[in-house]
mmCIF file of C-alpha atoms in Angstrom:
data_model
loop_
_atom_site.group_PDB
_atom_site.id
_atom_site.type_symbol
_atom_site.label_atom_id
_atom_site.label_comp_id
_atom_site.label_asym_id
_atom_site.label_seq_id
_atom_site.Cartn_x
_atom_site.Cartn_y
_atom_site.Cartn_z
ATOM 1 C CA MET A 1 -3.597 16.596 3.280
ATOM 2 C CA LYS A 2 -1.624 13.793 1.666
ATOM 3 C CA LYS A 3 1.586 15.188 2.970
ATOM 4 C CA LEU A 4 0.044 15.487 6.458
ATOM 5 C CA ILE A 5 -0.774 11.365 6.247
ATOM 6 C CA CYS A 6 2.684 10.612 5.276
ATOM 7 C CA MET A 7 4.311 12.350 7.787
ATOM 8 C CA LEU A 8 1.860 10.546 10.931
ATOM 9 C CA ALA A 9 2.225 7.383 9.248
ATOM 10 C CA MET A 10 6.007 7.635 9.220
ATOM 11 C CA ALA A 11 6.433 9.144 12.658
ATOM 12 C CA GLY A 12 7.430 5.930 14.343
ATOM 13 C CA MET A 13 10.113 5.543 11.930
ATOM 14 C CA PHE A 14 13.424 6.443 14.258
ATOM 15 C CA SER A 15 17.355 5.004 14.348
ATOM 16 C CA VAL A 16 19.087 5.527 17.542
ATOM 17 C CA SER A 17 22.738 4.570 17.700
ATOM 18 C CA ALA A 18 24.868 3.122 20.672
ATOM 19 C CA VAL A 19 28.071 2.509 21.486
ATOM 20 C CA GLN A 20 29.889 0.316 19.095
ATOM 21 C CA SER A 21 27.434 0.530 16.374
ATOM 22 C CA GLN A 22 24.258 -0.775 18.486
ATOM 23 C CA THR A 23 21.375 0.615 16.780
ATOM 24 C CA VAL A 24 18.038 0.166 17.183
ATOM 25 C CA THR A 25 15.701 0.806 14.441
ATOM 26 C CA ARG A 26 11.557 0.486 14.523
ATOM 27 C CA VAL A 27 8.776 1.151 11.305
ATOM 28 C CA VAL A 28 5.576 1.923 11.868
ATOM 29 C CA GLU A 29 3.056 0.992 8.653
ATOM 30 C CA VAL A 30 0.038 1.810 9.248
ATOM 31 C CA ALA A 31 -2.347 -0.338 6.452
ATOM 32 C CA GLU A 32 -5.522 1.480 6.586
ATOM 33 C CA VAL A 33 -5.632 5.260 7.367
ATOM 34 C CA PRO A 34 -8.574 6.049 9.731
ATOM 35 C CA VAL A 35 -10.822 8.275 8.084
ATOM 36 C CA SER A 36 -13.848 10.380 8.832
ATOM 37 C CA LYS A 37 -17.571 8.942 7.418
ATOM 38 C CA TYR A 38 -18.757 12.307 6.519
ATOM 39 C CA SER A 39 -15.744 14.710 5.907
ATOM 40 C CA VAL A 40 -13.973 15.164 2.399
ATOM 41 C CA GLU A 41 -11.335 17.001 0.757
ATOM 42 C CA THR A 42 -11.947 19.857 -1.614
ATOM 43 C CA ASN A 43 -11.536 19.080 -4.850
ATOM 44 C CA SER A 44 -10.686 20.925 -7.944
ATOM 45 C CA PHE A 45 -13.077 23.354 -9.649
ATOM 46 C CA TRP A 46 -13.103 20.713 -12.446
ATOM 47 C CA ASP A 47 -14.033 17.566 -10.872
ATOM 48 C CA ASN A 48 -17.608 16.343 -10.361
ATOM 49 C CA TRP A 49 -18.940 17.690 -13.712
ATOM 50 C CA PHE A 50 -21.607 15.866 -15.616
ATOM 51 C CA ILE A 51 -23.747 15.396 -18.408
ATOM 52 C CA SER A 52 -27.241 13.494 -18.401
ATOM 53 C CA LEU A 53 -30.148 12.782 -21.195
ATOM 54 C CA ASN A 54 -33.409 11.387 -19.925
ATOM 55 C CA GLY A 55 -36.932 10.684 -22.127
ATOM 56 C CA GLY A 56 -40.234 9.403 -20.984
ATOM 57 C CA ALA A 57 -43.756 10.176 -20.388
ATOM 58 C CA GLN A 58 -45.409 13.528 -19.336
ATOM 59 C CA PHE A 59 -48.934 14.340 -18.053
ATOM 60 C CA SER A 60 -50.478 17.709 -18.489
ATOM 61 C CA TYR A 61 -53.281 18.697 -15.614
ATOM 62 C CA LEU A 62 -54.290 21.827 -16.711
ATOM 63 C CA TYR A 63 -58.248 21.690 -17.192
ATOM 64 C CA PRO A 64 -59.669 19.809 -14.695
ATOM 65 C CA GLU A 65 -62.734 20.621 -16.842
ATOM 66 C CA GLY A 66 -61.608 19.925 -19.886
ATOM 67 C CA PRO A 67 -62.573 17.865 -23.146
ATOM 68 C CA GLN A 68 -58.903 15.666 -22.471
ATOM 69 C CA THR A 69 -59.067 12.034 -21.664
ATOM 70 C CA PHE A 70 -56.539 10.527 -19.339
ATOM 71 C CA LYS A 71 -54.887 9.282 -22.472
ATOM 72 C CA ASP A 72 -54.795 12.830 -23.884
ATOM 73 C CA ARG A 73 -52.888 14.484 -21.785
ATOM 74 C CA ILE A 74 -50.163 11.915 -21.766
ATOM 75 C CA THR A 75 -47.446 13.058 -24.029
ATOM 76 C CA PHE A 76 -43.471 12.298 -24.967
ATOM 77 C CA SER A 77 -40.849 14.363 -22.619
ATOM 78 C CA GLY A 78 -36.948 14.669 -23.129
ATOM 79 C CA MET A 79 -34.672 16.661 -20.987
ATOM 80 C CA VAL A 80 -30.642 17.282 -21.360
ATOM 81 C CA SER A 81 -29.007 18.745 -18.304
ATOM 82 C CA ALA A 82 -25.236 19.407 -17.213
ATOM 83 C CA GLY A 83 -24.032 20.641 -13.515
ATOM 84 C CA LYS A 84 -21.798 19.604 -10.899
ATOM 85 C CA TRP A 85 -21.442 18.416 -7.311
ATOM 86 C CA PHE A 86 -20.074 20.902 -5.052
ATOM 87 C CA THR A 87 -19.742 18.622 -2.111
ATOM 88 C CA PRO A 88 -21.055 14.393 -1.846
ATOM 89 C CA GLY A 89 -24.256 16.168 -0.593
ATOM 90 C CA MET A 90 -24.860 19.231 -2.816
ATOM 91 C CA GLY A 91 -25.463 20.256 -6.248
ATOM 92 C CA LEU A 92 -26.383 22.583 -9.288
ATOM 93 C CA ARG A 93 -27.777 21.508 -12.764
ATOM 94 C CA LEU A 94 -29.027 23.270 -15.589
ATOM 95 C CA ALA A 95 -31.510 21.545 -17.592
ATOM 96 C CA LEU A 96 -33.811 22.112 -20.494
ATOM 97 C CA ASN A 97 -36.478 19.826 -21.051
ATOM 98 C CA GLY A 98 -40.022 19.978 -23.125
ATOM 99 C CA TYR A 99 -41.213 18.825 -26.665
ATOM 100 C CA LYS A 100 -45.190 19.041 -26.348
ATOM 101 C CA PHE A 101 -47.726 19.203 -23.626
ATOM 102 C CA GLN A 102 -51.227 19.100 -24.103
ATOM 103 C CA GLY A 103 -53.326 22.324 -23.598
ATOM 104 C CA TYR A 104 -56.994 23.045 -23.873
ATOM 105 C CA ASP A 105 -57.608 21.671 -27.362
ATOM 106 C CA GLU A 106 -54.264 21.277 -29.075
ATOM 107 C CA LYS A 107 -51.172 20.034 -28.147
ATOM 108 C CA ASN A 108 -48.310 22.969 -27.610
ATOM 109 C CA ASP A 109 -44.801 23.047 -28.793
ATOM 110 C CA TYR A 110 -42.310 24.127 -25.481
ATOM 111 C CA ALA A 111 -39.185 24.160 -23.877
ATOM 112 C CA ASN A 112 -38.272 24.781 -19.903
ATOM 113 C CA LEU A 113 -34.768 25.942 -19.045
ATOM 114 C CA HIS A 114 -34.736 25.950 -15.396
ATOM 115 C CA ILE A 115 -31.727 25.270 -12.899
ATOM 116 C CA ASP A 116 -31.926 23.177 -9.826
ATOM 117 C CA ALA A 117 -30.248 22.713 -6.723
ATOM 118 C CA LEU A 118 -29.700 18.714 -5.806
ATOM 119 C CA MET A 119 -29.288 17.511 -2.660
ATOM 120 C CA ASN A 120 -28.116 13.598 -2.512
ATOM 121 C CA VAL A 121 -29.525 12.951 0.915
ATOM 122 C CA THR A 122 -27.990 9.145 0.954
ATOM 123 C CA ASN A 123 -24.416 10.616 1.237
ATOM 124 C CA MET A 124 -25.939 13.224 3.956
ATOM 125 C CA ILE A 125 -27.442 10.571 6.145
ATOM 126 C CA MET A 126 -25.404 7.676 5.744
ATOM 127 C CA GLY A 127 -21.601 9.296 4.642
ATOM 128 C CA TYR A 128 -20.081 9.458 1.210
ATOM 129 C CA ASN A 129 -19.301 5.938 -0.518
ATOM 130 C CA PRO A 130 -18.036 6.265 -3.823
ATOM 131 C CA ASP A 131 -18.750 2.693 -4.383
ATOM 132 C CA ARG A 132 -22.707 3.152 -3.562
ATOM 133 C CA VAL A 133 -24.908 1.751 -6.262
ATOM 134 C CA TYR A 134 -28.359 3.683 -5.388
ATOM 135 C CA ASN A 135 -28.299 7.303 -4.021
ATOM 136 C CA LEU A 136 -31.441 9.414 -3.531
ATOM 137 C CA ILE A 137 -31.266 13.050 -5.106
ATOM 138 C CA PRO A 138 -34.443 15.403 -4.517
ATOM 139 C CA TYR A 139 -33.942 18.528 -5.996
ATOM 140 C CA ILE A 140 -35.773 22.370 -7.002
ATOM 141 C CA GLY A 141 -35.431 24.907 -8.868
ATOM 142 C CA PHE A 142 -36.762 27.323 -11.148
ATOM 143 C CA GLY A 143 -36.786 28.777 -14.807
ATOM 144 C CA GLY A 144 -38.827 30.061 -17.973
ATOM 145 C CA VAL A 145 -41.233 28.362 -19.916
ATOM 146 C CA ARG A 146 -41.360 28.959 -23.925
ATOM 147 C CA ASN A 147 -44.494 28.191 -25.686
ATOM 148 C CA PHE A 148 -43.470 28.132 -29.320
ATOM 149 C CA ASP A 149 -46.869 27.836 -30.867
ATOM 150 C CA HIS A 150 -48.439 31.105 -28.863
ATOM 151 C CA ASN A 151 -45.014 32.937 -28.302
ATOM 152 C CA SER A 152 -45.113 33.098 -24.734
ATOM 153 C CA TYR A 153 -43.135 33.108 -21.704
ATOM 154 C CA VAL A 154 -44.064 32.321 -17.878
ATOM 155 C CA PHE A 155 -42.256 31.578 -14.918
ATOM 156 C CA GLY A 156 -41.889 28.049 -13.459
ATOM 157 C CA LEU A 157 -41.035 25.887 -10.604
ATOM 158 C CA ASN A 158 -39.472 22.715 -10.836
ATOM 159 C CA ALA A 159 -39.074 19.855 -8.195
ATOM 160 C CA GLY A 160 -38.603 16.140 -8.315
ATOM 161 C CA LEU A 161 -37.245 12.990 -7.213
ATOM 162 C CA LEU A 162 -33.779 11.414 -8.969
ATOM 163 C CA HIS A 163 -33.327 8.215 -8.420
ATOM 164 C CA SER A 164 -29.168 7.688 -9.198
ATOM 165 C CA PHE A 165 -27.831 4.122 -9.884
ATOM 166 C CA ARG A 166 -24.314 3.498 -10.223
ATOM 167 C CA LEU A 167 -22.938 1.423 -13.492
ATOM 168 C CA SER A 168 -19.042 2.059 -13.207
ATOM 169 C CA ASP A 169 -16.895 4.962 -12.215
ATOM 170 C CA SER A 170 -17.741 7.428 -15.229
ATOM 171 C CA TRP A 171 -21.728 6.343 -16.146
ATOM 172 C CA GLY A 172 -25.005 6.083 -14.049
ATOM 173 C CA LEU A 173 -28.511 5.235 -14.640
ATOM 174 C CA ASN A 174 -31.322 8.212 -13.821
ATOM 175 C CA ILE A 175 -34.414 7.231 -12.824
ATOM 176 C CA GLU A 176 -36.128 10.750 -12.446
ATOM 177 C CA MET A 177 -39.792 11.884 -11.299
ATOM 178 C CA SER A 178 -40.427 15.506 -11.787
ATOM 179 C CA ALA A 179 -43.176 17.776 -11.142
ATOM 180 C CA LEU A 180 -43.561 21.516 -13.037
ATOM 181 C CA MET A 181 -45.646 24.599 -11.274
ATOM 182 C CA ALA A 182 -46.137 27.413 -14.424
ATOM 183 C CA ASP A 183 -48.375 30.454 -14.579
ATOM 184 C CA LYS A 184 -51.989 29.351 -15.639
ATOM 185 C CA ASN A 185 -51.334 31.035 -19.067
ATOM 186 C CA MET A 186 -48.712 28.890 -19.867
ATOM 187 C CA ASP A 187 -50.714 27.570 -22.764
ATOM 188 C CA ASP A 188 -52.150 31.082 -23.717
ATOM 189 C CA VAL A 189 -55.743 30.321 -22.748
ATOM 190 C CA ILE A 190 -57.075 33.536 -20.687
ATOM 191 C CA GLY A 191 -59.638 33.343 -18.150
ATOM 192 C CA ALA A 192 -59.235 29.690 -17.159
ATOM 193 C CA LYS A 193 -60.583 28.765 -13.734
ATOM 194 C CA ARG A 194 -57.553 27.343 -12.248
ATOM 195 C CA GLY A 195 -54.020 28.613 -10.182
ATOM 196 C CA PHE A 196 -51.388 26.740 -12.239
ATOM 197 C CA ASP A 197 -50.724 24.842 -15.144
ATOM 198 C CA ASN A 198 -49.263 21.409 -13.960
ATOM 199 C CA LEU A 199 -46.813 19.389 -16.053
ATOM 200 C CA PHE A 200 -45.931 15.787 -14.004
ATOM 201 C CA SER A 201 -43.209 13.719 -15.806
ATOM 202 C CA LEU A 202 -41.405 10.168 -15.499
ATOM 203 C CA MET A 203 -38.452 9.864 -17.446
ATOM 204 C CA VAL A 204 -35.257 7.076 -17.045
ATOM 205 C CA GLY A 205 -32.097 8.656 -18.765
ATOM 206 C CA VAL A 206 -28.198 8.202 -18.160
ATOM 207 C CA THR A 207 -25.130 10.225 -16.733
ATOM 208 C CA TYR A 208 -21.430 10.865 -17.789
ATOM 209 C CA ASN A 209 -19.280 12.031 -15.347
ATOM 210 C CA ILE A 210 -16.672 14.277 -16.694
ATOM 211 C CA GLY A 211 -13.189 14.517 -15.056
ATOM 212 C CA GLY A 212 -12.341 12.925 -11.331
ATOM 213 C CA ASN A 213 -15.790 11.902 -9.584
ATOM 214 C CA THR A 214 -14.555 11.117 -6.315
ATOM 215 C CA TRP A 215 -13.648 13.090 -3.258
ATOM 216 C CA ASN A 216 -10.994 11.707 -0.598
ATOM 217 C CA ASN A 217 -12.183 11.116 2.828
ATOM 218 C CA THR A 218 -10.479 13.561 5.300
ATOM 219 C CA PRO A 219 -8.225 11.439 7.654
ATOM 220 C CA ASP A 220 -9.187 11.536 11.366
ATOM 221 C CA VAL A 221 -6.031 13.180 12.526
ATOM 222 C CA ALA A 222 -6.617 12.201 16.361
ATOM 223 C CA SER A 223 -6.569 9.045 15.819
ATOM 224 C CA LEU A 224 -3.386 9.265 13.719
ATOM 225 C CA LEU A 225 -1.723 11.200 16.685
ATOM 226 C CA THR A 226 -2.843 8.502 18.749
ATOM 227 C CA MET A 227 -1.294 6.258 16.598
ATOM 228 C CA SER A 228 1.961 7.911 16.725
ATOM 229 C CA ALA A 229 2.444 8.696 20.304
ATOM 230 C CA ALA A 230 1.466 4.752 20.865
ATOM 231 C CA ASP A 231 4.483 4.046 18.580
ATOM 232 C CA VAL A 232 6.436 6.473 20.514
ATOM 233 C CA ALA A 233 5.777 4.476 23.645
ATOM 234 C CA ALA A 234 7.011 1.520 21.715
ATOM 235 C CA LEU A 235 10.469 3.150 20.794
ATOM 236 C CA ASN A 236 10.881 4.054 24.471
ATOM 237 C CA GLU A 237 10.670 0.827 25.544
ATOM 238 C CA ALA A 238 13.187 -0.498 22.807
ATOM 239 C CA LEU A 239 15.458 3.013 23.656
ATOM 240 C CA ALA A 240 15.204 1.561 27.371
ATOM 241 C CA TYR A 241 16.655 -1.703 26.341
ATOM 242 C CA GLU A 242 19.339 -0.294 24.304
ATOM 243 C CA GLN A 243 20.366 1.589 26.945
ATOM 244 C CA SER A 244 20.336 -1.001 29.683
ATOM 245 C CA VAL A 245 23.069 -2.620 27.152
ATOM 246 C CA ASN A 246 24.766 0.634 26.751
ATOM 247 C CA ARG A 247 25.562 0.257 30.924
ATOM 248 C CA ASP A 248 26.492 -3.484 30.038
ATOM 249 C CA LEU A 249 29.100 -2.092 28.204
ATOM 250 C CA ARG A 250 29.964 1.119 29.594
ATOM 251 C CA ASN A 251 30.918 -1.513 32.742
ATOM 252 C CA GLN A 252 32.665 -3.911 30.471
ATOM 253 C CA LEU A 253 35.032 -0.522 29.179
ATOM 254 C CA ALA A 254 35.484 0.719 32.539
ATOM 255 C CA LYS A 255 39.201 0.798 31.885
ATOM 256 C CA LYS A 256 38.407 2.947 28.751
ATOM 257 C CA PRO A 257 35.920 5.574 29.766
ATOM 258 C CA LYS A 258 37.242 7.805 26.993
ATOM 259 C CA GLU A 259 35.520 5.189 24.505
ATOM 260 C CA VAL A 260 32.174 5.276 26.260
ATOM 261 C CA VAL A 261 29.600 7.161 24.608
ATOM 262 C CA ARG A 262 27.246 8.889 27.174
ATOM 263 C CA GLU A 263 23.743 9.652 25.811
ATOM 264 C CA LYS A 264 20.310 10.038 26.915
ATOM 265 C CA ILE A 265 17.133 9.720 24.703
ATOM 266 C CA VAL A 266 13.478 10.129 25.893
ATOM 267 C CA ALA A 267 10.574 10.245 23.255
ATOM 268 C CA SER A 268 7.441 11.123 25.405
ATOM 269 C CA PRO A 269 3.925 12.130 24.092
ATOM 270 C CA ASP A 270 2.381 15.170 24.948
ATOM 271 C CA ALA A 271 -0.803 15.389 26.701
ATOM 272 C CA VAL A 272 -3.153 15.537 23.461
ATOM 273 C CA PRO A 273 -6.642 13.623 23.325
ATOM 274 C CA GLN A 274 -5.612 9.934 22.927
ATOM 275 C CA SER A 275 -7.545 6.765 21.451
ATOM 276 C CA VAL A 276 -7.406 3.803 22.483
ATOM 277 C CA PHE A 277 -8.464 1.293 19.978
ATOM 278 C CA PHE A 278 -10.442 -2.358 21.567
ATOM 279 C CA GLN A 279 -10.661 -5.599 19.951
ATOM 280 C CA LEU A 280 -14.039 -6.606 18.606
ATOM 281 C CA ASN A 281 -16.639 -7.544 21.382
ATOM 282 C CA SER A 282 -14.047 -6.679 23.951
ATOM 283 C CA ALA A 283 -13.345 -4.356 26.684
ATOM 284 C CA VAL A 284 -9.823 -5.414 27.658
ATOM 285 C CA LEU A 285 -6.455 -3.793 26.853
ATOM 286 C CA PRO A 286 -5.052 -4.886 23.639
ATOM 287 C CA SER A 287 -1.444 -4.792 24.563
ATOM 288 C CA GLN A 288 0.929 -3.816 26.587
ATOM 289 C CA LYS A 289 1.453 -0.959 24.395
ATOM 290 C CA ASP A 290 -1.598 0.901 25.478
ATOM 291 C CA LEU A 291 -0.606 0.478 28.940
ATOM 292 C CA VAL A 292 2.704 2.594 28.201
ATOM 293 C CA ASN A 293 1.016 4.775 26.166
ATOM 294 C CA LEU A 294 -1.562 5.754 29.060
ATOM 295 C CA LYS A 295 1.222 5.762 31.492
ATOM 296 C CA ALA A 296 3.306 8.228 29.508
ATOM 297 C CA PHE A 297 -0.384 10.160 29.066
ATOM 298 C CA ALA A 298 -1.057 9.656 33.164
ATOM 299 C CA ASP A 299 1.819 11.326 34.130
ATOM 300 C CA ALA A 300 1.520 14.506 31.654
ATOM 301 C CA VAL A 301 -2.007 15.344 33.003
ATOM 302 C CA LYS A 302 -1.570 14.500 37.061
ATOM 303 C CA LYS A 303 0.740 17.774 37.120
ATOM 304 C CA ASP A 304 -1.951 19.689 36.384
ATOM 305 C CA ASN A 305 -4.645 18.219 37.633
ATOM 306 C CA ILE A 306 -6.392 18.267 34.734
ATOM 307 C CA LYS A 307 -10.138 16.882 33.910
ATOM 308 C CA LEU A 308 -10.437 14.354 31.845
ATOM 309 C CA ARG A 309 -13.642 12.689 29.893
ATOM 310 C CA ILE A 310 -13.608 9.130 28.826
ATOM 311 C CA THR A 311 -15.805 8.664 25.949
ATOM 312 C CA GLY A 312 -16.273 4.525 25.464
ATOM 313 C CA TYR A 313 -17.520 4.016 21.798
ATOM 314 C CA ALA A 314 -18.427 0.385 19.669
ATOM 315 C CA ASP A 315 -19.303 -0.228 16.225
ATOM 316 C CA SER A 316 -22.527 -0.333 14.809
ATOM 317 C CA ALA A 317 -21.826 -2.599 12.178
ATOM 318 C CA THR A 318 -21.753 -5.328 14.815
ATOM 319 C CA GLY A 319 -24.181 -6.073 17.742
ATOM 320 C CA ASP A 320 -27.862 -4.435 18.574
ATOM 321 C CA ALA A 321 -27.996 -1.180 20.281
ATOM 322 C CA LYS A 322 -28.162 -2.119 23.928
ATOM 323 C CA TYR A 323 -25.670 -4.220 23.577
ATOM 324 C CA ASN A 324 -23.288 -1.353 22.169
ATOM 325 C CA GLN A 325 -24.028 0.741 24.615
ATOM 326 C CA THR A 326 -23.080 -1.567 27.567
ATOM 327 C CA LEU A 327 -20.172 -2.166 25.709
ATOM 328 C CA SER A 328 -18.875 1.052 25.046
ATOM 329 C CA LEU A 329 -19.700 1.754 28.648
ATOM 330 C CA ARG A 330 -16.913 -1.082 30.355
ATOM 331 C CA ARG A 331 -14.396 0.352 27.519
ATOM 332 C CA ALA A 332 -14.510 3.445 29.087
ATOM 333 C CA GLN A 333 -14.337 2.217 32.744
ATOM 334 C CA THR A 334 -11.519 0.088 31.379
ATOM 335 C CA ILE A 335 -9.687 3.057 30.265
ATOM 336 C CA ALA A 336 -10.561 4.946 33.878
ATOM 337 C CA ASP A 337 -10.027 2.274 35.915
ATOM 338 C CA ALA A 338 -5.926 1.819 34.060
ATOM 339 C CA LEU A 339 -5.555 5.920 34.805
ATOM 340 C CA VAL A 340 -6.721 5.802 38.450
ATOM 341 C CA LYS A 341 -4.168 2.585 39.340
ATOM 342 C CA MET A 342 -1.454 4.923 37.773
ATOM 343 C CA GLY A 343 -1.953 7.920 40.192
ATOM 344 C CA VAL A 344 -4.947 10.152 38.065
ATOM 345 C CA ASN A 345 -7.600 11.328 40.280
ATOM 346 C CA LYS A 346 -10.880 9.408 40.318
ATOM 347 C CA ALA A 347 -12.849 12.599 40.918
ATOM 348 C CA ASN A 348 -10.977 14.341 37.832
ATOM 349 C CA LEU A 349 -12.756 11.348 35.509
ATOM 350 C CA VAL A 350 -16.030 11.758 33.690
ATOM 351 C CA ILE A 351 -16.853 8.022 32.204
ATOM 352 C CA GLU A 352 -19.539 7.964 29.626
ATOM 353 C CA GLY A 353 -20.504 5.494 26.848
ATOM 354 C CA LYS A 354 -21.757 6.453 23.243
ATOM 355 C CA GLY A 355 -22.752 3.433 21.954
ATOM 356 C CA GLY A 356 -22.488 1.852 18.862
ATOM 357 C CA VAL A 357 -20.730 4.898 15.682
ATOM 358 C CA SER A 358 -20.080 4.744 12.580
ATOM 359 C CA THR A 359 -18.480 7.859 11.955
ATOM 360 C CA LEU A 360 -15.188 6.477 10.827
ATOM 361 C CA THR A 361 -14.191 3.805 8.364
ATOM 362 C CA PRO A 362 -12.947 0.767 8.551
ATOM 363 C CA ASP A 363 -15.608 -0.209 10.990
ATOM 364 C CA SER A 364 -12.544 -1.348 13.731
ATOM 365 C CA TYR A 365 -11.394 2.130 14.103
ATOM 366 C CA ASN A 366 -15.005 2.624 15.509
ATOM 367 C CA ARG A 367 -14.010 0.267 18.727
ATOM 368 C CA ARG A 368 -12.022 2.643 20.666
ATOM 369 C CA VAL A 369 -12.310 5.405 24.017
ATOM 370 C CA ILE A 370 -11.414 8.767 23.410
ATOM 371 C CA ILE A 371 -9.849 10.861 26.633
ATOM 372 C CA GLN A 372 -9.699 14.350 26.354
ATOM 373 C CA GLU A 373 -9.398 17.272 28.176
ATOM 374 C CA MET A 374 -12.617 18.709 29.297
#
């Protein structure tokens, strides 16, 4: 994928030689590559592993009718865990927590070994951001509970909320609220009038990230191809100028036609989905280069009477929703009007505005119109 980005970013680098070393060279540099907000590249198996160490308080709710006071039911709880994030939103961990819990009439030593499925809902909803300070991570899991005092084993279900705070690239702070629901005989007291034994915990701890702990966002290939097509259109302008220079030289060297090199070089974009980018708070085409690119696109689709969908967008980081909806539709209309002037059948155009979006970063790449075949 990185090789693809480099190839697309350098697609505007050409050198054309004319008569008597007349040369035009155009170099295009892409300072920021548009990337998808919700899509990342697959990482190595050894990346995004982590280990955590937590400690805090635990409250047992085994006997509503029991003799314990509220204070008696609170004990210390600790946990160590290790796991891996497979995507920015999904991960697994193996955790071991325990120490003591309050039974019917005594404290019991126990351990709970469980595997949990982690869901980073912040990354799922807001998109992956390696520098985000806070992430909300609910989880659910299952495992076994061992009571060491009574030498018994029961099945347990685990669930909780993990509040993760980024301290650095490698370290994080955790605040975890969890619940364990186990068989009612977890404390080996038979005949208790209850459905399950329940333990609730509040713990604080740290997480250390092992190996590479970030993902690379997936480049928005459609936008990169559009940039490349726009650069080719600009190159055509430069080549047209060179060809006019060549014609002048041929006229000057008419008496020596054998020394004249006759060549015709044309670069034109294919009729692929196109993006046109706009300035902040504007529905006006930003440059003459965009018109040249649209002209090449219009010529390509007119032949086959292709129907096009023209979709306008604004960036949700600026302006309210109502204004962005109007702005996105104005941008789409600007492109449609330009294509009609270039000979595209108006009946073949469907125009729509999607309002403010945040699907690409940086925000400037969301201020665009996408033209695609229906």
